Amino acid sequence: MSQDLPVTGYAILGLLTFGDELTGYEVKQRADMTLRFYWVAPAMSQVYTELRRLTDHGLVRGSTSADGGREVTTYAITEAGQRALRTWMDATPAGFPVLKHTVLLRLLVGHATEPDHTRRMLRDYLADLDTALADLTHVRDALRGADAPGEPFRFPSIVADWGLDYFAAEQRHTRRALDSLSEHGTAPEVGPPTA
């Protein structure tokens, strides 16, 4: 039954493993605060589609209550959901990540445009990296105190640290690419990267 789930379904199951019941909106907020740094955060409609699918499979249960005159449904992972997630984690290889790097794709064919456009793209990417680093630093700081071994946010804190290192490395590579593009727009030298 759980084989019918897309990876997003397992991601949502994982977001429900921290001991709290969440509304669909709260699942989306949690996804935006976590998944967006290393995976595609699902759209609101996709969150509700997956929650329905997970509920139909008995992997999540919904509880409806009244809140200020309107019905609110919260979701929690079931024992079957815990087992399905564990089976997916234990029996399915993670696979090698597919890098879809739009900046690198454009840099690859940078000769097809003006050098100033390529440099501007790289500077814009540096600004985006600054924002991502600031956002992820905020998330990482919020995990402090619950990130020790045995604590519920131990693994999310490791992912946040990994993400911070990744964004810092991206900054270094982007600056190196900018440095290699002279103001006269010559192509970067071809050769192995330096450490």
XYZ file of N, CA and C in Angstrom:
585
model
N 0.827 -1.199 0.000
C 0.000 0.000 0.000
C 0.866 1.255 0.000
N 1.912 1.280 0.848
C 2.738 2.475 0.943
C 3.598 2.678 -0.285
N 3.753 1.609 -1.145
C 4.542 1.771 -2.350
C 3.891 2.759 -3.308
N 2.599 3.028 -3.113
C 1.898 3.969 -3.979
C 2.228 5.419 -3.638
N 2.987 5.631 -2.592
C 3.261 6.995 -2.147
C 4.407 7.617 -2.918
N 4.253 8.877 -3.323
C 5.399 9.601 -3.862
C 6.318 10.035 -2.708
N 7.507 10.464 -3.047
C 8.459 10.893 -2.019
C 7.865 12.005 -1.171
N 7.080 12.884 -1.781
C 6.452 13.970 -1.011
C 5.573 13.422 0.098
N 4.890 12.307 -0.153
C 4.065 11.686 0.883
C 4.909 11.257 2.072
N 6.068 10.655 1.785
C 6.964 10.254 2.871
C 7.528 11.485 3.587
N 7.791 12.534 2.826
C 8.282 13.766 3.454
C 7.246 14.305 4.435
N 5.975 14.283 4.045
C 4.916 14.766 4.940
C 4.776 13.851 6.144
N 4.872 12.534 5.922
C 4.872 11.626 7.075
C 5.994 12.004 8.029
N 7.172 12.262 7.483
C 8.303 12.636 8.319
C 8.057 13.913 9.096
N 7.371 14.874 8.477
C 7.077 16.134 9.166
C 6.098 15.940 10.319
N 5.382 14.812 10.288
C 4.403 14.530 11.351
C 4.970 13.639 12.452
N 6.277 13.427 12.464
C 6.873 12.509 13.450
C 7.419 13.215 14.686
N 7.151 14.488 14.834
C 7.742 15.225 15.955
C 6.812 15.347 17.151
N 5.770 14.506 17.192
C 4.944 14.407 18.385
C 3.807 15.385 18.485
N 3.526 16.139 17.431
C 2.415 17.082 17.497
C 1.446 16.834 16.354
N 0.214 17.269 16.534
C -0.789 17.202 15.477
C -0.793 18.544 14.766
N -0.862 18.493 13.445
C -0.782 19.714 12.654
C -1.968 19.815 11.710
N -2.405 21.033 11.464
C -3.375 21.267 10.397
C -2.621 21.189 9.068
N -3.361 21.128 7.972
C -2.709 21.153 6.664
C -1.876 22.399 6.486
N -2.395 23.531 6.959
C -1.656 24.791 6.867
C -0.352 24.717 7.663
N -0.397 24.100 8.845
C 0.811 23.976 9.663
C 1.821 23.012 9.039
N 1.325 21.961 8.365
C 2.224 21.068 7.628
C 2.944 21.871 6.550
N 2.192 22.708 5.831
C 2.789 23.549 4.788
C 3.823 24.495 5.387
N 3.516 25.105 6.533
C 4.479 26.003 7.184
C 5.748 25.251 7.574
N 5.585 24.052 8.124
C 6.744 23.254 8.527
C 7.568 22.868 7.302
N 6.888 22.526 6.214
C 7.593 22.197 4.972
C 8.378 23.407 4.470
N 7.740 24.576 4.511
C 8.419 25.795 4.044
C 9.628 26.133 4.904
N 9.545 25.825 6.188
C 10.661 26.136 7.095
C 11.775 25.100 7.034
N 11.517 23.952 6.435
C 12.534 22.896 6.440
C 12.860 22.413 5.032
N 11.866 21.870 4.339
C 12.117 21.212 3.061
C 12.682 22.156 2.008
N 12.284 23.400 2.039
C 12.680 24.313 0.960
C 14.183 24.496 0.844
N 14.935 24.160 1.885
C 16.378 24.342 1.821
C 17.086 23.217 1.076
N 16.417 22.065 0.895
C 17.098 20.940 0.255
C 16.175 20.076 -0.587
N 14.903 20.387 -0.623
C 13.911 19.631 -1.382
C 12.860 20.622 -1.811
N 12.009 20.255 -2.730
C 10.949 21.178 -3.143
C 9.848 21.155 -2.087
N 9.564 22.315 -1.509
C 8.450 22.399 -0.552
C 7.154 22.302 -1.344
N 6.264 21.376 -0.973
C 5.039 21.189 -1.756
C 4.109 22.397 -1.654
N 3.346 22.581 -2.712
C 2.323 23.629 -2.713
C 1.216 23.240 -1.737
N 0.420 24.211 -1.328
C -0.668 23.959 -0.380
C -1.606 22.871 -0.904
N -1.937 22.948 -2.199
C -2.844 21.944 -2.772
C -2.214 20.556 -2.723
N -0.908 20.476 -2.928
C -0.228 19.184 -2.876
C -0.195 18.639 -1.449
N -0.036 19.517 -0.467
C -0.068 19.086 0.930
C -1.409 18.415 1.232
N -2.517 19.060 0.836
C -3.838 18.494 1.113
C -4.080 17.210 0.322
N -3.589 17.149 -0.908
C -3.716 15.925 -1.706
C -2.996 14.776 -1.013
N -1.777 15.041 -0.538
C -0.998 13.985 0.127
C -1.624 13.599 1.468
N -2.134 14.574 2.214
C -2.782 14.256 3.487
C -4.010 13.370 3.262
N -4.775 13.639 2.191
C -5.917 12.775 1.865
C -5.441 11.365 1.516
N -4.393 11.282 0.698
C -3.869 9.979 0.307
C -3.361 9.220 1.536
N -2.617 9.900 2.398
C -2.081 9.268 3.606
C -3.203 8.812 4.531
N -4.259 9.620 4.618
C -5.415 9.247 5.439
C -6.119 8.031 4.837
N -6.300 8.030 3.520
C -6.948 6.893 2.844
C -6.170 5.596 3.061
N -4.849 5.691 3.127
C -4.001 4.512 3.352
C -3.898 4.148 4.832
N -4.490 4.952 5.713
C -4.421 4.675 7.142
C -3.081 5.032 7.767
N -2.293 5.849 7.079
C -0.963 6.222 7.573
C -1.011 7.496 8.408
N -2.088 8.237 8.258
C -2.324 9.478 8.998
C -3.785 9.450 9.421
N -4.075 10.009 10.592
C -5.469 10.150 11.003
C -5.768 11.634 11.177
N -6.957 11.999 10.764
C -7.398 13.375 10.925
C -8.412 13.478 12.038
N -8.321 14.542 12.818
C -9.275 14.821 13.890
C -9.861 16.201 13.637
N -11.191 16.263 13.576
C -11.863 17.526 13.291
C -12.462 18.086 14.573
N -12.260 19.382 14.768
C -12.825 20.066 15.927
C -13.281 21.455 15.491
N -14.088 22.089 16.339
C -14.572 23.434 16.044
C -13.592 24.447 16.612
N -13.337 25.477 15.820
C -12.445 26.542 16.259
C -13.040 27.869 15.805
N -13.678 28.550 16.739
C -14.271 29.839 16.406
C -15.387 29.740 15.382
N -16.150 28.674 15.428
C -17.261 28.533 14.514
C -16.921 27.823 13.210
N -15.668 27.464 13.012
C -15.313 26.726 11.798
C -14.642 25.418 12.180
N -14.764 24.447 11.301
C -14.155 23.145 11.553
C -12.693 23.160 11.148
N -11.862 22.615 12.026
C -10.426 22.530 11.768
C -10.019 21.071 11.903
N -9.287 20.590 10.916
C -8.795 19.213 10.953
C -7.302 19.221 11.229
N -6.910 18.453 12.224
C -5.487 18.272 12.503
C -5.118 16.834 12.160
N -3.850 16.640 11.822
C -3.384 15.340 11.359
C -2.245 14.849 12.231
N -2.238 13.535 12.445
C -1.161 12.891 13.204
C -0.799 11.598 12.487
N 0.449 11.218 12.589
C 0.895 9.971 11.982
C 0.385 8.801 12.817
N -0.023 7.722 12.176
C -0.508 6.527 12.874
C 0.640 5.537 13.039
N 0.389 4.451 13.774
C 1.413 3.403 13.888
C 1.733 2.823 12.517
N 0.699 2.645 11.688
C 0.936 2.147 10.330
C 1.790 3.135 9.541
N 1.564 4.420 9.755
C 2.373 5.450 9.104
C 3.824 5.402 9.564
N 4.021 5.192 10.879
C 5.382 5.056 11.415
C 6.077 3.863 10.771
N 5.329 2.721 10.643
C 5.921 1.523 10.039
C 6.255 1.758 8.563
N 5.340 2.402 7.833
C 5.573 2.676 6.407
C 6.786 3.589 6.225
N 6.889 4.603 7.069
C 8.030 5.515 6.980
C 9.321 4.778 7.300
N 9.287 3.940 8.323
C 10.472 3.167 8.707
C 10.882 2.207 7.584
N 9.897 1.542 6.967
C 10.192 0.633 5.857
C 10.817 1.399 4.693
N 10.258 2.558 4.382
C 10.810 3.385 3.311
C 12.245 3.803 3.635
N 12.479 4.206 4.877
C 13.823 4.625 5.296
C 14.810 3.461 5.253
N 14.373 2.288 5.714
C 15.277 1.152 5.848
C 15.458 0.356 4.558
N 14.436 0.291 3.708
C 14.472 -0.624 2.570
C 14.637 0.061 1.214
N 14.609 1.376 1.209
C 14.712 2.101 -0.058
C 16.014 2.887 -0.084
N 16.850 2.646 -1.094
C 18.089 3.429 -1.160
C 17.780 4.913 -1.382
N 18.571 5.751 -0.757
C 18.355 7.194 -0.910
C 18.631 7.634 -2.338
N 19.579 6.983 -2.981
C 19.939 7.375 -4.341
C 20.848 8.591 -4.340
N 21.469 8.819 -5.464
C 22.360 9.971 -5.592
C 21.523 11.192 -5.934
N 21.717 12.324 -5.231
C 20.896 13.509 -5.502
C 21.087 14.023 -6.927
N 20.003 14.460 -7.526
C 20.054 15.071 -8.850
C 20.186 16.570 -8.646
N 21.278 17.126 -9.141
C 21.512 18.554 -8.998
C 20.923 19.272 -10.204
N 19.920 20.105 -9.954
C 19.334 20.937 -11.002
C 19.681 22.379 -10.637
N 20.838 22.809 -11.074
C 21.393 24.087 -10.661
C 21.247 25.089 -11.798
N 20.244 25.934 -11.722
C 19.966 26.860 -12.819
C 21.102 27.851 -13.049
N 21.799 28.234 -11.987
C 22.921 29.167 -12.147
C 24.045 28.500 -12.929
N 24.358 27.246 -12.586
C 25.420 26.546 -13.311
C 25.032 26.299 -14.768
N 23.757 26.006 -15.028
C 23.321 25.809 -16.400
C 23.560 27.070 -17.219
N 23.211 28.213 -16.650
C 23.409 29.474 -17.373
C 24.893 29.828 -17.472
N 25.668 29.507 -16.447
C 27.105 29.779 -16.512
C 27.766 28.925 -17.591
N 27.290 27.697 -17.757
C 27.823 26.801 -18.772
C 27.764 27.430 -20.160
N 26.690 28.164 -20.442
C 26.542 28.803 -21.756
C 26.641 30.323 -21.625
N 27.445 30.759 -20.683
C 27.617 32.188 -20.453
C 28.143 32.931 -21.661
N 28.829 32.229 -22.567
C 29.363 32.867 -23.772
C 28.254 33.313 -24.718
N 27.013 32.883 -24.471
C 25.898 33.231 -25.353
C 25.283 34.584 -25.008
N 25.805 35.248 -23.999
C 25.276 36.554 -23.619
C 26.443 37.475 -23.286
N 26.116 38.681 -22.926
C 27.149 39.648 -22.566
C 27.785 39.263 -21.227
N 29.097 39.428 -21.079
C 29.764 39.078 -19.812
C 29.161 39.786 -18.603
N 28.700 41.029 -18.792
C 28.099 41.758 -17.673
C 26.840 41.063 -17.163
N 26.087 40.421 -18.068
C 24.872 39.710 -17.657
C 25.230 38.509 -16.788
N 26.284 37.806 -17.185
C 26.709 36.639 -16.405
C 27.208 37.062 -15.034
N 27.995 38.140 -14.999
C 28.485 38.628 -13.698
C 27.324 39.089 -12.822
N 26.336 39.757 -13.424
C 25.173 40.212 -12.657
C 24.411 39.007 -12.096
N 24.262 37.974 -12.917
C 23.575 36.764 -12.450
C 24.299 36.190 -11.232
N 25.630 36.135 -11.284
C 26.398 35.583 -10.168
C 26.289 36.464 -8.929
N 26.297 37.783 -9.127
C 26.128 38.682 -7.974
C 24.729 38.542 -7.374
N 23.716 38.386 -8.222
C 22.352 38.164 -7.726
C 22.291 36.862 -6.937
N 22.988 35.835 -7.430
C 22.997 34.549 -6.729
C 23.659 34.689 -5.369
N 24.734 35.476 -5.297
C 25.370 35.723 -3.996
C 24.394 36.387 -3.028
N 23.611 37.330 -3.525
C 22.617 37.988 -2.661
C 21.566 36.978 -2.195
N 21.130 36.089 -3.106
C 20.160 35.056 -2.719
C 20.769 34.097 -1.689
N 22.041 33.776 -1.860
C 22.710 32.902 -0.894
C 22.787 33.565 0.478
N 23.050 34.875 0.492
C 23.070 35.597 1.775
C 21.722 35.462 2.479
N 20.639 35.606 1.721
C 19.294 35.482 2.291
C 19.048 34.071 2.803
N 19.414 33.068 1.981
C 19.217 31.671 2.385
C 20.024 31.347 3.643
N 21.252 31.836 3.712
C 22.080 31.605 4.902
C 21.464 32.245 6.135
N 20.959 33.455 5.984
C 20.330 34.136 7.123
C 19.077 33.376 7.573
N 18.257 32.938 6.608
C 17.039 32.197 6.944
C 17.368 30.881 7.639
N 18.330 30.145 7.087
C 18.671 28.848 7.657
C 19.376 29.002 9.004
N 20.148 30.058 9.164
C 20.771 30.329 10.469
C 19.693 30.555 11.522
N 18.639 31.276 11.136
C 17.518 31.506 12.057
C 16.866 30.175 12.446
N 16.645 29.307 11.451
C 16.062 27.991 11.723
C 16.985 27.196 12.646
N 18.287 27.213 12.345
C 19.250 26.445 13.154
C 19.268 26.951 14.593
N 19.242 28.259 14.758
C 19.242 28.837 16.104
C 17.992 28.421 16.881
N 16.860 28.294 16.182
C 15.616 27.896 16.846
C 15.668 26.450 17.338
N 16.551 25.651 16.760
C 16.667 24.246 17.157
C 17.583 24.046 18.366
N 18.351 25.049 18.704
C 19.293 24.912 19.817
C 18.547 24.628 21.111
N 19.085 23.696 21.881
C 18.447 23.281 23.118
C 17.641 22.006 22.944
N 17.288 21.697 21.681
C 16.572 20.450 21.398
C 17.342 19.640 20.360
N 18.671 19.875 20.293
C 19.483 19.259 19.251
C 20.559 18.313 19.781
N 20.500 18.012 21.044
C 21.469 17.070 21.621
C 21.066 15.640 21.259
N 22.000 14.683 21.362
C 21.631 13.287 21.089
C 20.416 12.879 21.924
N 19.468 12.230 21.257
C 18.240 11.801 21.930
C 17.135 12.839 21.926
N 17.449 14.066 21.573
C 16.442 15.129 21.516
C 15.684 15.049 20.186
N 14.450 15.560 20.135
C 13.626 15.391 18.931
C 14.169 16.094 17.689
N 14.916 17.169 17.860
C 15.383 17.914 16.700
C 16.872 17.704 16.433
N 17.414 16.576 16.899
C 18.818 16.240 16.650
C 19.100 16.133 15.142
N 18.274 15.354 14.447
C 18.518 15.137 13.025
C 18.217 16.375 12.187
N 17.121 17.103 12.445
C 16.932 18.358 11.703
C 18.086 19.345 11.914
N 18.692 19.352 13.092
C 19.815 20.270 13.316
C 21.029 19.848 12.495
N 21.234 18.535 12.324
C 22.337 18.059 11.476
C 22.092 18.482 10.032
N 20.834 18.372 9.578
C 20.494 18.804 8.219
C 20.722 20.306 8.074
N 20.338 21.077 9.081
C 20.543 22.533 9.027
C 22.027 22.870 8.958
N 22.848 22.182 9.741
C 24.301 22.414 9.687
C 24.849 22.083 8.302
N 24.384 20.973 7.733
C 24.798 20.579 6.383
C 24.423 21.677 5.388
N 23.185 22.173 5.499
C 22.721 23.227 4.602
C 23.540 24.499 4.735
N 23.888 24.856 5.959
C 24.722 26.052 6.162
C 26.080 25.884 5.496
N 26.662 24.693 5.637
C 27.948 24.420 4.971
C 27.794 24.474 3.455
N 26.687 23.920 2.955
C 26.452 23.907 1.507
C 26.350 25.336 0.966
N 25.550 26.171 1.620
C 25.395 27.547 1.138
C 26.707 28.317 1.223
N 27.492 28.076 2.271
C 28.801 28.734 2.382
C 29.724 28.286 1.246
N 29.683 26.995 0.911
C 30.496 26.494 -0.206
C 30.019 27.112 -1.523
N 28.706 27.237 -1.693
C 28.178 27.866 -2.898
C 28.666 29.313 -3.012
N 28.733 30.014 -1.884
C 29.268 31.379 -1.912
C 30.712 31.378 -2.401
N 31.532 30.445 -1.864
C 32.942 30.375 -2.281
C 33.062 30.094 -3.776
N 32.283 29.137 -4.282
C 32.358 28.790 -5.700
C 31.882 29.942 -6.582
N 30.852 30.631 -6.139
C 30.322 31.749 -6.915
C 31.329 32.884 -6.964
N 31.965 33.176 -5.833
C 32.995 34.232 -5.817
C 34.176 33.841 -6.698
N 34.544 32.546 -6.669
C 35.640 32.080 -7.523
C 35.283 32.264 -8.997
N 34.040 31.943 -9.354
C 33.609 32.120 -10.742
C 33.628 33.599 -11.118
N 33.159 34.449 -10.219
C 33.193 35.893 -10.492
C 34.621 36.379 -10.672
N 35.513 35.918 -9.810
C 36.917 36.329 -9.911
C 37.542 35.870 -11.218
N 37.102 34.713 -11.707
C 37.698 34.183 -12.931
C 37.196 34.897 -14.175
N 36.099 35.620 -14.051
C 35.572 36.393 -15.173
C 36.117 37.812 -15.069
N 37.072 38.112 -15.892
C 37.665 39.449 -15.815
C 36.644 40.488 -16.253
N 36.906 41.717 -15.945
C 36.026 42.805 -16.366
C 35.951 42.897 -17.887
N 36.912 42.282 -18.596
C 36.911 42.310 -20.061
C 36.103 41.147 -20.621
N 35.573 40.291 -19.744
C 34.686 39.227 -20.195
C 35.367 38.024 -20.782
N 36.611 37.790 -20.452
C 37.282 36.606 -20.980
C 36.709 35.377 -20.295
N 36.777 34.279 -21.015
C 36.247 33.029 -20.466
C 37.118 32.549 -19.338
N 36.545 31.867 -18.356
C 37.362 31.306 -17.277
C 38.312 30.252 -17.822
N 39.456 30.122 -17.179
C 40.423 29.114 -17.580
C 39.848 27.740 -17.333
N 40.177 26.822 -18.238
C 39.720 25.446 -18.078
C 40.790 24.678 -17.346
N 40.395 23.961 -16.330
C 41.344 23.172 -15.555
C 40.711 22.737 -14.266
N 41.423 21.936 -13.504
C 40.849 21.447 -12.250
C 40.680 22.592 -11.262
N 39.640 22.519 -10.442
C 39.440 23.564 -9.424
C 40.546 23.538 -8.393
N 40.843 24.691 -7.867
C 41.833 24.778 -6.801
C 41.129 24.704 -5.476
N 41.814 24.238 -4.459
C 41.217 24.094 -3.129
C 41.126 25.437 -2.447
